[in-house]
Amino acid sequence: MADSGRVHLRIPAASSYLALARATTAGVCAGLDFPLERLEDLSLAVDEAISLLLLDSVPGTDLECSWQPTDDGVLIAITSTSSSGRTPRTTTFSWTVLTALVSEANAAIEDGRVTLTLQANRELVSVP
């Protein structure tokens, strides 16, 4: 962990490493005093985000993950090298699940690398 509290993880772009990203998410968020149910939500959100990226990741490349504490939660960024040069579709069931688990989710692409950014608050804010 750096002075800013940011945590970085680089793992191979393979589904067998999802458990490591989920465990890191739970550990970081537990250290930020997230309630247990939010730890579970965010671990699942990271799992969904990585699964979306793996569908289009170039084989043999890495995923880069970071967790940055914020005043009311955590900002999670997950980046992979895209084989298509496109962000994941936001009309899929996976994207719907992902956005239901976090406060905000965004996808961007730059130089062939897709980044999914997830903003998560300690408490899930319900939309009326």
Coordinates of C-alpha atoms in Angstrom, one line a residue:
M1 CA 0.0 0.0 0.0
A2 CA 1.4 3.4 -1.0
D3 CA 1.2 6.6 1.1
S4 CA -2.0 7.5 -0.7
G5 CA -3.6 4.2 0.3
R6 CA -3.8 3.1 -3.3
V7 CA -3.4 -0.6 -3.8
H8 CA -2.2 -2.0 -7.2
L9 CA -2.5 -5.6 -8.4
R10 CA -1.3 -7.0 -11.8
I11 CA -2.5 -10.4 -12.7
P12 CA -2.6 -12.5 -15.8
A13 CA -5.8 -12.0 -17.9
A14 CA -7.2 -15.4 -17.1
S15 CA -10.3 -16.4 -15.1
S16 CA -8.2 -18.5 -12.7
Y17 CA -7.0 -15.3 -11.1
L18 CA -10.5 -13.9 -10.3
A19 CA -10.3 -15.2 -6.8
L20 CA -7.2 -13.1 -6.1
A21 CA -8.9 -9.9 -7.3
R22 CA -12.0 -10.7 -5.3
A23 CA -9.9 -11.3 -2.1
T24 CA -8.0 -8.1 -2.7
T25 CA -11.2 -6.2 -3.0
A26 CA -12.5 -7.7 0.2
G27 CA -9.3 -6.9 2.1
V28 CA -9.0 -3.3 0.9
C29 CA -12.7 -2.6 1.6
A30 CA -12.5 -4.3 5.0
G31 CA -9.6 -2.0 5.9
L32 CA -11.8 1.0 4.8
D33 CA -14.6 -0.2 7.2
F34 CA -17.1 -1.3 4.6
P35 CA -20.0 -3.3 6.0
L36 CA -19.9 -7.0 5.3
E37 CA -22.7 -6.9 2.8
R38 CA -21.0 -4.2 0.8
L39 CA -17.7 -6.3 0.9
E40 CA -19.7 -9.1 -0.8
D41 CA -21.3 -6.7 -3.3
L42 CA -18.0 -5.2 -4.3
S43 CA -16.2 -8.5 -4.6
L44 CA -19.0 -9.6 -7.0
A45 CA -18.8 -6.3 -8.9
V46 CA -15.0 -6.8 -9.4
D47 CA -15.7 -10.3 -10.5
E48 CA -18.3 -9.1 -13.1
A49 CA -16.0 -6.3 -14.3
I50 CA -13.1 -8.6 -14.8
S51 CA -15.3 -11.2 -16.5
L52 CA -16.5 -8.5 -19.0
L53 CA -12.9 -7.5 -19.7
L54 CA -11.7 -11.1 -20.1
L55 CA -14.2 -11.7 -22.9
D56 CA -12.1 -9.3 -25.1
S57 CA -8.6 -9.4 -23.5
V58 CA -5.7 -10.3 -25.6
P59 CA -4.4 -13.7 -24.6
G60 CA -1.1 -13.7 -22.6
T61 CA -1.6 -10.1 -21.4
D62 CA -2.2 -8.8 -17.9
L63 CA -5.0 -7.1 -16.0
E64 CA -4.1 -4.1 -13.9
C65 CA -6.3 -3.4 -10.9
S66 CA -6.2 -0.5 -8.5
W67 CA -8.2 0.5 -5.4
Q68 CA -8.0 4.1 -4.4
P69 CA -9.7 5.1 -1.1
T70 CA -12.0 8.1 -1.3
D71 CA -13.8 10.1 1.4
D72 CA -16.9 7.9 1.3
G73 CA -15.6 4.7 -0.2
V74 CA -13.3 3.4 -2.9
L75 CA -12.5 4.0 -6.6
I76 CA -11.7 0.8 -8.4
A77 CA -10.0 0.7 -11.8
I78 CA -9.5 -2.4 -13.9
T79 CA -7.6 -2.3 -17.2
S80 CA -7.0 -4.8 -19.9
T81 CA -5.6 -4.9 -23.4
S82 CA -8.6 -5.2 -25.8
S83 CA -8.5 -7.4 -28.9
S84 CA -11.4 -5.5 -30.5
G85 CA -10.5 -2.0 -29.5
R86 CA -14.0 -1.5 -28.0
T87 CA -15.4 -1.1 -24.5
P88 CA -17.8 -3.7 -23.2
R89 CA -21.4 -3.2 -24.2
T90 CA -23.5 -1.5 -21.5
T91 CA -26.7 -3.2 -22.6
T92 CA -25.8 -6.7 -21.3
F93 CA -27.1 -8.4 -18.2
S94 CA -23.6 -8.4 -16.8
W95 CA -23.3 -4.6 -17.1
T96 CA -26.8 -4.3 -15.4
V97 CA -25.6 -6.5 -12.5
L98 CA -22.3 -4.6 -12.3
T99 CA -24.1 -1.2 -12.1
A100 CA -26.5 -2.4 -9.5
L101 CA -23.6 -3.3 -7.1
V102 CA -21.7 0.0 -7.3
S103 CA -22.5 3.7 -7.1
E104 CA -21.1 4.4 -10.6
A105 CA -19.5 2.4 -13.4
N106 CA -17.8 3.8 -16.5
A107 CA -15.9 2.2 -19.4
A108 CA -13.2 4.0 -21.5
I109 CA -10.6 3.0 -24.0
E110 CA -7.3 4.5 -24.8
D111 CA -4.5 3.1 -26.9
G112 CA -6.2 -0.3 -27.2
R113 CA -6.6 -0.6 -23.4
V114 CA -10.0 -0.7 -21.8
T115 CA -10.5 0.6 -18.3
L116 CA -13.6 -0.1 -16.2
T117 CA -13.9 2.4 -13.3
L118 CA -16.1 1.6 -10.4
Q119 CA -17.0 4.1 -7.7
A120 CA -18.3 2.4 -4.6
N121 CA -19.6 4.1 -1.4
R122 CA -19.5 2.3 2.0
E123 CA -23.3 2.3 2.0
L124 CA -25.3 1.3 -1.1
V125 CA -27.4 4.3 -2.0
S126 CA -30.8 3.2 -3.3
V127 CA -32.4 5.1 -6.2
P128 CA -36.1 5.7 -5.7

